Short mmCIF file of C-alpha atoms and ligand atoms in Angstrom, two decimals:
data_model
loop_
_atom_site.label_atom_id
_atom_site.label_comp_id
_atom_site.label_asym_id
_atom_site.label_seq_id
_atom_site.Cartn_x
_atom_site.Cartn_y
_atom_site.Cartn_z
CA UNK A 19 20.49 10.24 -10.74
CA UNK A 20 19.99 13.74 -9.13
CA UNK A 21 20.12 14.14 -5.70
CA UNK A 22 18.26 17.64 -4.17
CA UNK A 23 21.01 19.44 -3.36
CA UNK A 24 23.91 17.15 -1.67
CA UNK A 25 24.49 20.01 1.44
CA UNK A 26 20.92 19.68 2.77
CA UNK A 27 21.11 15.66 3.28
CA UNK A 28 17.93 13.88 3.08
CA UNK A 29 16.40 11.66 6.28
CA UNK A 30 14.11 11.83 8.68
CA UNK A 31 13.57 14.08 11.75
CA UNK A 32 14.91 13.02 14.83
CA UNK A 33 11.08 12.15 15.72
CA UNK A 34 10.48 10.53 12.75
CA UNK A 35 13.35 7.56 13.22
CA UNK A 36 12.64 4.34 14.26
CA UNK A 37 14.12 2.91 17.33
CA UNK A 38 17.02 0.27 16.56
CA UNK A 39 14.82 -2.31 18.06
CA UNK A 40 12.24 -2.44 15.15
CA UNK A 41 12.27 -5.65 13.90
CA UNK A 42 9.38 -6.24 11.34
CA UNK A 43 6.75 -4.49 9.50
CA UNK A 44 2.85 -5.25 8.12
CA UNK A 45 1.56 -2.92 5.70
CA UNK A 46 -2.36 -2.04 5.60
CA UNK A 47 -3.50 -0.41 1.96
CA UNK A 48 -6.56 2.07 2.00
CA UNK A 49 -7.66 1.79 -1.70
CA UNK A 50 -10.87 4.30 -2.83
CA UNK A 51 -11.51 6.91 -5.55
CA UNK A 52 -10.05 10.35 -5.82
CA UNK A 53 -11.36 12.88 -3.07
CA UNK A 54 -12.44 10.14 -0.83
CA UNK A 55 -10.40 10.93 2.00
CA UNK A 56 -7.42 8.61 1.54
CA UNK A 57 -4.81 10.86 2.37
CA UNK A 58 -6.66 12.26 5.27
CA UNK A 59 -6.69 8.79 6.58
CA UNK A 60 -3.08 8.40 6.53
CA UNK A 61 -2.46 11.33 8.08
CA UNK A 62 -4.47 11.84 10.55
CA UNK A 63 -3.65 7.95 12.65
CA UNK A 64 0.71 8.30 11.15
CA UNK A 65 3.15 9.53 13.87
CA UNK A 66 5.32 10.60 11.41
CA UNK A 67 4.83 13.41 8.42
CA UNK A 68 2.81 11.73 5.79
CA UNK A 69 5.96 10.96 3.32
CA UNK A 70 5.26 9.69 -0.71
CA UNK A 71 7.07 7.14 -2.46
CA UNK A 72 6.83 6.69 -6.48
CA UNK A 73 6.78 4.32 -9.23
CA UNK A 74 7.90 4.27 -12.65
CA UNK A 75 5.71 2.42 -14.86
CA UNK A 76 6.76 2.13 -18.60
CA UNK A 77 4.23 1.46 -20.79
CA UNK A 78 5.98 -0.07 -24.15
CA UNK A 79 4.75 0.45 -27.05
CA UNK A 80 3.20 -2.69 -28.36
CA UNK A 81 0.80 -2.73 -31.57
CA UNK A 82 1.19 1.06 -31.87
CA UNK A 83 2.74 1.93 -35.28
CA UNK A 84 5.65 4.74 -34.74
CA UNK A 85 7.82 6.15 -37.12
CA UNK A 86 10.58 4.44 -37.41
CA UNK A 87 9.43 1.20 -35.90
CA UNK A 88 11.47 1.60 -33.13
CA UNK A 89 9.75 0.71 -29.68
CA UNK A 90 8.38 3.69 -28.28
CA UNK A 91 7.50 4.08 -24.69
CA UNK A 92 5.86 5.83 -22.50
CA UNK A 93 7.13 6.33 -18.48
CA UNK A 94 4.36 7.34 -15.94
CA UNK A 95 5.26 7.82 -12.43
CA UNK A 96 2.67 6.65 -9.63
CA UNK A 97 2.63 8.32 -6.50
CA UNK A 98 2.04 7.09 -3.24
CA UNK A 99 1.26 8.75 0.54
CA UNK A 100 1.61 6.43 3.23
CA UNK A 101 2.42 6.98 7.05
CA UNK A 102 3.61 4.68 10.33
CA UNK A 103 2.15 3.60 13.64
CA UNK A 104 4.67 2.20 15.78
CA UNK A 105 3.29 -0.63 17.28
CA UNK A 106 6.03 -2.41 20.25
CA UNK A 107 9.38 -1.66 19.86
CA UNK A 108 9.35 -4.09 17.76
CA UNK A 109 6.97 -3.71 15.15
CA UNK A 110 5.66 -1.34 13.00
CA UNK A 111 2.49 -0.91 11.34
CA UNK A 112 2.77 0.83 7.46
CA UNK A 113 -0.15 2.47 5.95
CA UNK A 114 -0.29 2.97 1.88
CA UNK A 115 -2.99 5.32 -0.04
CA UNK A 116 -3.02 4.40 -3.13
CA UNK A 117 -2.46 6.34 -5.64
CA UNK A 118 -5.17 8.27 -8.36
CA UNK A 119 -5.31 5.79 -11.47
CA UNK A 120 -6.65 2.09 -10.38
CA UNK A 121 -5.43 0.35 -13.20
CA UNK A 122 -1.97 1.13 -11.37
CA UNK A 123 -2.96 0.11 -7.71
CA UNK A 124 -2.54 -3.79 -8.36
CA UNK A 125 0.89 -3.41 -10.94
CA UNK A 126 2.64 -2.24 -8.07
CA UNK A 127 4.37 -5.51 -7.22
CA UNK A 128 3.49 -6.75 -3.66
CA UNK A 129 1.14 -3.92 -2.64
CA UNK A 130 -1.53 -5.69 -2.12
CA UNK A 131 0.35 -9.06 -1.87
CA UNK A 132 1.37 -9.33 1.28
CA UNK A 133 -0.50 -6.72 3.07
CA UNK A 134 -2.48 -7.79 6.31
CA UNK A 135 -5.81 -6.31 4.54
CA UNK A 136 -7.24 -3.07 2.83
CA UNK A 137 -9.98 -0.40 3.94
CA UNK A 138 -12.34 0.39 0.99
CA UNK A 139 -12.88 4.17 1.86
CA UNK A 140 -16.47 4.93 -0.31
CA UNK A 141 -18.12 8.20 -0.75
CA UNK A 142 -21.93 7.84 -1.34
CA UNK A 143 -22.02 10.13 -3.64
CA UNK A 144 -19.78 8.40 -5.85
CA UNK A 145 -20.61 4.63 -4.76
CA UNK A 146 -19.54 3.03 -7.84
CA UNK A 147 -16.07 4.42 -8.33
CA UNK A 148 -15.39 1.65 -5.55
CA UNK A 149 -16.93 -1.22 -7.45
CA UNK A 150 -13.43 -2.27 -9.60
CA UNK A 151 -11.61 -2.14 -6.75
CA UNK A 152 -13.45 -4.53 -4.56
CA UNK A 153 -13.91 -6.80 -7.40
CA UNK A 154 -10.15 -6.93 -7.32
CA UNK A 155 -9.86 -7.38 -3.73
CA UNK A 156 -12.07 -10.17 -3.50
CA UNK A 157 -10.48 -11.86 -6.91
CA UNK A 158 -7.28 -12.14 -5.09
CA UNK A 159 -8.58 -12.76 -1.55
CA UNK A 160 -7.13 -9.90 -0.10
CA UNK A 161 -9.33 -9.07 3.01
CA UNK A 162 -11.21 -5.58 3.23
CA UNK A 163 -13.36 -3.59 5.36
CA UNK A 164 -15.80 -0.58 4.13
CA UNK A 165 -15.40 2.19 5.59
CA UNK A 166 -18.13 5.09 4.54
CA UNK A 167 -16.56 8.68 5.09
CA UNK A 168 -19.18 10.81 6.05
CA UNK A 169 -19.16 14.12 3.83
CA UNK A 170 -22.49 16.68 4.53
CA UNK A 171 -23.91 16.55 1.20
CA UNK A 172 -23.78 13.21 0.74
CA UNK A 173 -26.81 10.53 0.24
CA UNK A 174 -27.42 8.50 3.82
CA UNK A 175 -27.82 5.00 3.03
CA UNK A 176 -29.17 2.77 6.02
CA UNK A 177 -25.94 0.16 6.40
CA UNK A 178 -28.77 -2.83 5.50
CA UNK A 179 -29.02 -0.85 1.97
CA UNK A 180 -25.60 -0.25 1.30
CA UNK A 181 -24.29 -4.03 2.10
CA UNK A 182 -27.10 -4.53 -0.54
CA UNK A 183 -25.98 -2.56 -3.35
CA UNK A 184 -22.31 -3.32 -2.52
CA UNK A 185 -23.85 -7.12 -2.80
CA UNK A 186 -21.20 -7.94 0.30
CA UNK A 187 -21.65 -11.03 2.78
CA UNK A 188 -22.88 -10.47 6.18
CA UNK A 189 -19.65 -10.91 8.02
CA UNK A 190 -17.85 -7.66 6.17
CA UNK A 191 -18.09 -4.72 8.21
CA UNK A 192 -19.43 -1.54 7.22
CA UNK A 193 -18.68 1.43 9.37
CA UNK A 194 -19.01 5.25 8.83
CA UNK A 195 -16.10 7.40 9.69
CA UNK A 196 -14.92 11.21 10.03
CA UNK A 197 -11.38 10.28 8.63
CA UNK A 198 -10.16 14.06 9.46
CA UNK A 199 -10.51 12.45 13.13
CA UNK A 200 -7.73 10.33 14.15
CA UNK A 201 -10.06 8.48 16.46
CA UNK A 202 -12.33 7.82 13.76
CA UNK A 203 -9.67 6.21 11.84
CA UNK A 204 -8.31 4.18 14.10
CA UNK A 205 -11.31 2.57 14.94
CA UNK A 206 -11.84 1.76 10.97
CA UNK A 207 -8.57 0.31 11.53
CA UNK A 208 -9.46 -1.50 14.68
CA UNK A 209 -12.77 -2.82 12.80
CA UNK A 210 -10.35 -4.02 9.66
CA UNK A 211 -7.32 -5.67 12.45
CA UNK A 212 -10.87 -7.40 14.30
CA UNK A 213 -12.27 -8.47 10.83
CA UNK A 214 -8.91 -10.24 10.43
CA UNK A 215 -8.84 -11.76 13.70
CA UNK A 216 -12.21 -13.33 13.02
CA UNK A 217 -11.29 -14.50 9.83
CA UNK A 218 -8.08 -16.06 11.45
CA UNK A 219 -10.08 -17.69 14.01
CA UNK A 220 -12.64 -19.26 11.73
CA UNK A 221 -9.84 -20.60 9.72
CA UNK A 222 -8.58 -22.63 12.72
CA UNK A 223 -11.80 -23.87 13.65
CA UNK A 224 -12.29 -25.61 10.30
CA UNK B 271 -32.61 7.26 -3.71
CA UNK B 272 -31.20 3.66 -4.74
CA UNK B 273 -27.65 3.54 -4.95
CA UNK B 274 -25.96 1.56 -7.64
CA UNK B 275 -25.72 -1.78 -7.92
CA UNK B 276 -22.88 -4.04 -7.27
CA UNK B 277 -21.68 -7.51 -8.04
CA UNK B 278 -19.42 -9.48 -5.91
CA UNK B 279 -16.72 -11.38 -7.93
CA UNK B 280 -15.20 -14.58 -6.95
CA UNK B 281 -11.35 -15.31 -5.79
CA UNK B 282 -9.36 -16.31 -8.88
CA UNK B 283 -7.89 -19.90 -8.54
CA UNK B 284 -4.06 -18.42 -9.16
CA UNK B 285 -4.49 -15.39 -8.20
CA UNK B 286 -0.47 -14.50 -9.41
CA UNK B 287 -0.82 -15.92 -12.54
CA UNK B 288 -2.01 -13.44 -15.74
CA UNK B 289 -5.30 -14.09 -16.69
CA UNK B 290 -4.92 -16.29 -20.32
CA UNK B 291 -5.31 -13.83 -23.39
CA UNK B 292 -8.54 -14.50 -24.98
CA UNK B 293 -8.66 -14.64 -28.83
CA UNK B 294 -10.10 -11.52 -30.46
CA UNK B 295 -9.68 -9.31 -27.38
CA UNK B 296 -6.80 -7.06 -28.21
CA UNK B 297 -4.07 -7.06 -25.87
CA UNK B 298 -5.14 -5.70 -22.04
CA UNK B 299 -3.76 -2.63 -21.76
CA UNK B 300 -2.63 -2.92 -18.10
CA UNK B 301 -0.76 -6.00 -19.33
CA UNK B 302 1.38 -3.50 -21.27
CA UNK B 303 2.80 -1.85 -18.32
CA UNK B 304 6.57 -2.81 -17.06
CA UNK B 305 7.71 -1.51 -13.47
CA UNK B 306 10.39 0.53 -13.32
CA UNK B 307 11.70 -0.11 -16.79
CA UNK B 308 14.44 -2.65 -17.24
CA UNK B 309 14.75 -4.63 -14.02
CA UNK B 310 18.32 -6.48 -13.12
CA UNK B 311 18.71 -9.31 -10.46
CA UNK B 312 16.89 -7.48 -8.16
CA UNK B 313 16.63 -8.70 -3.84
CA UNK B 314 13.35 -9.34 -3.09
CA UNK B 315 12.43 -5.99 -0.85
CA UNK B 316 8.99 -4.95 -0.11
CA UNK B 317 7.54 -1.55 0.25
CA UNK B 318 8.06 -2.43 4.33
CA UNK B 319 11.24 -4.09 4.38
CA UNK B 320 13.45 -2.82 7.18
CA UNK B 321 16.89 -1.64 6.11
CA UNK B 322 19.94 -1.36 8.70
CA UNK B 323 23.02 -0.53 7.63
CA UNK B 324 26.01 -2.87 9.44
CA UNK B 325 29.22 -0.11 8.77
CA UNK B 326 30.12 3.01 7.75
CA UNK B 327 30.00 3.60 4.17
CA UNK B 328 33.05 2.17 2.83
CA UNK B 329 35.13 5.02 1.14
CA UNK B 330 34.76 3.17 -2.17
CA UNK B 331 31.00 3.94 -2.05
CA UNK B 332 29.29 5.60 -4.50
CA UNK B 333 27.14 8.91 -3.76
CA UNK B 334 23.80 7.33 -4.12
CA UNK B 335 25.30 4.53 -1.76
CA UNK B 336 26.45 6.71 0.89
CA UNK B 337 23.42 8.73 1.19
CA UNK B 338 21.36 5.30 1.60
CA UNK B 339 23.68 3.93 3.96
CA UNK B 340 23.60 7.11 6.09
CA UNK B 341 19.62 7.02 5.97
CA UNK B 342 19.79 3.44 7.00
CA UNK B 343 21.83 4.30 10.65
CA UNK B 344 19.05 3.14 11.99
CA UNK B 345 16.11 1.00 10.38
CA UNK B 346 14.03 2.42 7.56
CA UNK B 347 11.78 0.99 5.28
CA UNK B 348 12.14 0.93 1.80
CA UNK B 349 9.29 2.77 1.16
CA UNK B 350 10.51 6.08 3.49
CA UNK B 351 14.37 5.54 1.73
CA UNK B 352 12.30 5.98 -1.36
CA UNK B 353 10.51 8.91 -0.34
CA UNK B 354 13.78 10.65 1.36
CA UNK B 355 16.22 10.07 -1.21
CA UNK B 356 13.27 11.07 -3.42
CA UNK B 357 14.02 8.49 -6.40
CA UNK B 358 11.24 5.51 -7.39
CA UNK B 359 10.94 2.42 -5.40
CA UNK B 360 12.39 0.23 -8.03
CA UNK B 361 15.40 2.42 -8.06
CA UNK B 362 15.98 2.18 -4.68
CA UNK B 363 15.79 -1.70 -4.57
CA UNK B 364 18.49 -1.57 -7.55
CA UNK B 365 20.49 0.57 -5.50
CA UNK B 366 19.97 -1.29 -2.04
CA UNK B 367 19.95 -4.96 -4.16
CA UNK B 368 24.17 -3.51 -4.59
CA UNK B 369 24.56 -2.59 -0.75
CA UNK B 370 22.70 -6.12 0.05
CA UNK B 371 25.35 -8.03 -1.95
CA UNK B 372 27.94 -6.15 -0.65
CA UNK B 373 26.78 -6.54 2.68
CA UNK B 374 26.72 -2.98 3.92
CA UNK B 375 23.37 -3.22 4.55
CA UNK B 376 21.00 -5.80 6.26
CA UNK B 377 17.18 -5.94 5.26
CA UNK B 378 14.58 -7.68 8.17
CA UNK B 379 11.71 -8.80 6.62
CA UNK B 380 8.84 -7.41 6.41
CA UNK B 381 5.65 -10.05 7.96
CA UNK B 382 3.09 -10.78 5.02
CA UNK B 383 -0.76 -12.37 5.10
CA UNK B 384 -0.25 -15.80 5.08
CA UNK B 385 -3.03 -18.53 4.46
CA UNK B 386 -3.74 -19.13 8.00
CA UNK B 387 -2.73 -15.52 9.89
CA UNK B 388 -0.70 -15.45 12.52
CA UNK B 389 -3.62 -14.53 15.40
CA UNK B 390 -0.88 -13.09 18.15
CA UNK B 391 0.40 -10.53 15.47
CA UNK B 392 -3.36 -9.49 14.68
CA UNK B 393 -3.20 -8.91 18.76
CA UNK B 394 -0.04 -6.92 18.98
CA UNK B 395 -1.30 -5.04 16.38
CA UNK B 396 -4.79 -4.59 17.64
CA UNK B 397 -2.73 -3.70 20.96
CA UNK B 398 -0.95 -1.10 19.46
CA UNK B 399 -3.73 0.94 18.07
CA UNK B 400 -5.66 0.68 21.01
CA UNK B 401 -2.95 2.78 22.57
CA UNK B 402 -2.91 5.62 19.38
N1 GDP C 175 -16.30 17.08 5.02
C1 GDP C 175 -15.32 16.20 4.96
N2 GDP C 175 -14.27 16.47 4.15
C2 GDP C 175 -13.26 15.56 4.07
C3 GDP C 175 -13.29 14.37 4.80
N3 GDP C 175 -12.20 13.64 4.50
C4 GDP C 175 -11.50 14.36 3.61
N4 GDP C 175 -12.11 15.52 3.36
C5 GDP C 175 -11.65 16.53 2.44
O1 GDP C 175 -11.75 16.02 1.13
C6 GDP C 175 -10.64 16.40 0.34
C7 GDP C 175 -9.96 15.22 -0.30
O2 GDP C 175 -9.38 14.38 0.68
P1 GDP C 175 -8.03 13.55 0.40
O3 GDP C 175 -7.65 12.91 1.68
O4 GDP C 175 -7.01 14.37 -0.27
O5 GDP C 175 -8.56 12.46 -0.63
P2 GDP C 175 -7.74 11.34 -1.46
O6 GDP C 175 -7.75 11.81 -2.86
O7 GDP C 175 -8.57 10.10 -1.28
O8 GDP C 175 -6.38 11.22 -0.88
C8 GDP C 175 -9.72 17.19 1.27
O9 GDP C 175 -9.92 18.56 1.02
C9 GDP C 175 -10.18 16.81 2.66
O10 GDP C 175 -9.99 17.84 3.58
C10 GDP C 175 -14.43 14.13 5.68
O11 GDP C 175 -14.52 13.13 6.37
N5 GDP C 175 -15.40 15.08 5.70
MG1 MG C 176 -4.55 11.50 -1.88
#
C-alpha cells in the first residue's frame, strides 16, 4: 500500500468537509459515451472539487491457454469523477460519471443499485453510443431521464423525433442542456428528481 | 437526417441474478470480471456510505488506519476516502470493514431506491437543488 507522501496528509479542504450533522446520502449516476459532457456535468452543479474514485477489476483468465497453465490475470482499474450537493444539514446528494468502458459501468457493485435514478447525457451526433446503456437501465428498472447536450455542430432533432428513434414512452423526459452551465444542469437534475416524484406518486395511486 | 434507431428492452424478472449461460455461446466476457480481486468478509458499504470516526486512532493502529480515521473526523463518504487516500474502493471497504469491527469507526447508511420511493426525500431533495 503506498501512501503519497505521509508529510502532506490527504483530506479535504476546510470547504470541502461535511458538517457533523450529515446523516444520509442518495447517489444520482450520469451514464453516456465518451466526450458527452459527463464530467462537465459533475462539475459544474458539485460544491466541492470534482474528486475520482477507482476500481480494480481483475479479469481471470478463463479458457485462455497460458504457458504454464497457471491462471493468468489481467487487473484494469476503472475510474470514476463524481461531486456533492449538500442538500439540509442532513443530507447529501452524490453525483457519479461513469467511467469510459460500459461493459464496466454495471460490474461496479451497487452503482446503479441503489441510486435514486440516472441522466442519459446523448450527443446527436453520436445517438447510438447511448443505446446499450439504456437497454441496461430499463432491464434493471433503474429510472432515467435524457438529457441532450447541445454541442454547435451537432444534428437538431425535433424532441417528437428523438423520443422516436430512442423508441422511449411518453412519460420520459427529454430535455436539452448546456451542461458547462450549472443552471442548465440542475434543471436536468430537477427534471430527473420530478420524473421520480411522478413515478412515486403513480405507484401509490395504484 | 434520420437518426438511428432504437429498441426499448424490457425489465428483467431478477434483475440481480446472472443471466443463465446459454449452450454454445462461449462464456460472456463481462462475466469474467472479479472486483477488486480476492474479496474477504467485507461490511456492506456503498459508494455513499457516511463514515465517522468515534475516537482517536488507537496507538495500535496501523498507518493506512490512522490516515482513514483522521479523514473520517468528520463524515465522509466512502467514495471521497477512496479518492483522498487515493487507493480503489474495494480497498478502502477492506480497510474500513477492520475499523468497523473494531469499532473505531461508525458508517450511516446511505438511503437507496426502494420499490415504492420515499416521496418526502424526492422533496428535500428537489428542495435542495432549487436552492443551488
Ligand atoms: N460546446 C460544448 N462543449 C462541451 C459541452 N459539454 C462539454 N463540452 C466539452 O466537451 C469535452 C468533453 O466533455 P467531458 O465532460 O470531459 O466529457 P465526458 O467524457 O463525458 O466526461 C470537454 O472539452 C468539454 O469542455 C457543451 O455543452 N457544449
Ligand atoms: Mg469524463
Amino acid at each position: 500500500m503506498d501512501f503519497k507522501g505521509s508529510d502532506t496528509l490527504p483530506g479535504p479542504r476546510t470547504e470541502d468537509r461535511l458538517p457533523h450533522t450529515a446523516q444520509a446520502a442518495v447517489k444520482i449516476v450520469i451514464v453516456g459515451g465518451f466526450g458527452v459532457g459527463k464530467t462537465t456535468m459533475v462539475g459544474s452543479v458539485s460544491e466541492i472539487r470534482p474528486l475520482t474514485t477507482e476500481e480494480t477489476m481483475t479479469q481471470a483468465g478463463v479458457g485462455v491457454d497460458d504457458n504454464y497453465g497457471s491462471e493468468t490475470k489481467t487487473a484494469t482499474t476503472v475510474a470514476m469523477d463524481f461531486g456533492r450537493i449538500s442538500i439540509t444539514e442532513q443530507l447529501v446528494l452524490y453525483l457519479f460519471g461513469t467511467p469510459g468502458q460500459e461493459r464496466f459501468w454495471f460490474l461496479w457493485n451497487g452503482l446503479f443499485e441503489g441510486a435514486l435514478g440516472a441522466v442519459v447525457l446523448v450527443d446527436t451526433r453520436r445517438l447510438e453510443v447511448s443505446f446499450d446503456v439504456m437497454g441496461r437501465l430499463e432491464e434493471r428498472g433503474v429510472p432515467f431521464v435524457v438529457a441532450v447536450n447541445t454541442f454547435p455542430d451537432a444534428p437538431h432533432y425535433p424532441v417528437a423525433e428523438l423520443r422516436t428513434a430512442l423508441d422511449l414512452p411518453e412519460d420520459i423526459p427529454i430535455v436539452e442542456c448546456d451542461v458547462r452551465r450549472r443552471a442548465s444542469s440542475r434543471d436536468v437534475l430537477m427534471t430527473l428528481m420530478r420524473f421520480l416524484h411522478s413515478l412515486a406518486m403513480s405507484g401509490a395511486l395504484t | 437526417m434520420t437518426p438511428p434507431q432504437r429498441q426499448r428492452r424490457q425489465p428483467k424478472q431478477q434483475p440481480l441474478a446472472p443471466p443463465p449461460a446459454k449452450e454454445g455461446e462461449g462464456p460472456n466476457p463481462e462475466r469474467l470480471y472479479v472486483i477488486g480481486g480476492e474479496a474477504g468478509d467485507r461490511a456492506a458499504l456503498d459508494l455513499v456510505t457516511l463514515i465517522v470516526a468515534r475516537a482517536d486512532p488507537a496507538p495500535c493502529a496501523t498507518p493506512e488506519q490512522e490516515a482513514l480515521i483522521r479523514l473520517c473526523a468528520g463524515p465522509l463518504s466512502v467514495a471521497e476516502l477512496s479518492a483522498y487516500l487515493d487507493l480503489p474502493f474495494s480497498m478502502v471497504t477492506v480497510l474500513l470493514t477492520e475499523l468497523l469491527t473494531e469499532r473505531l469507526v461508525q458508517a450511516r447508511a446511505p438511503i437507496v431506491r426502494q420499490e415504492i420511493p420515499d416521496r418526502n426525500l424526492l422533496e428535500a431533495v428537489m428542495h435542495g437543488l432549487q436552492r443551488l
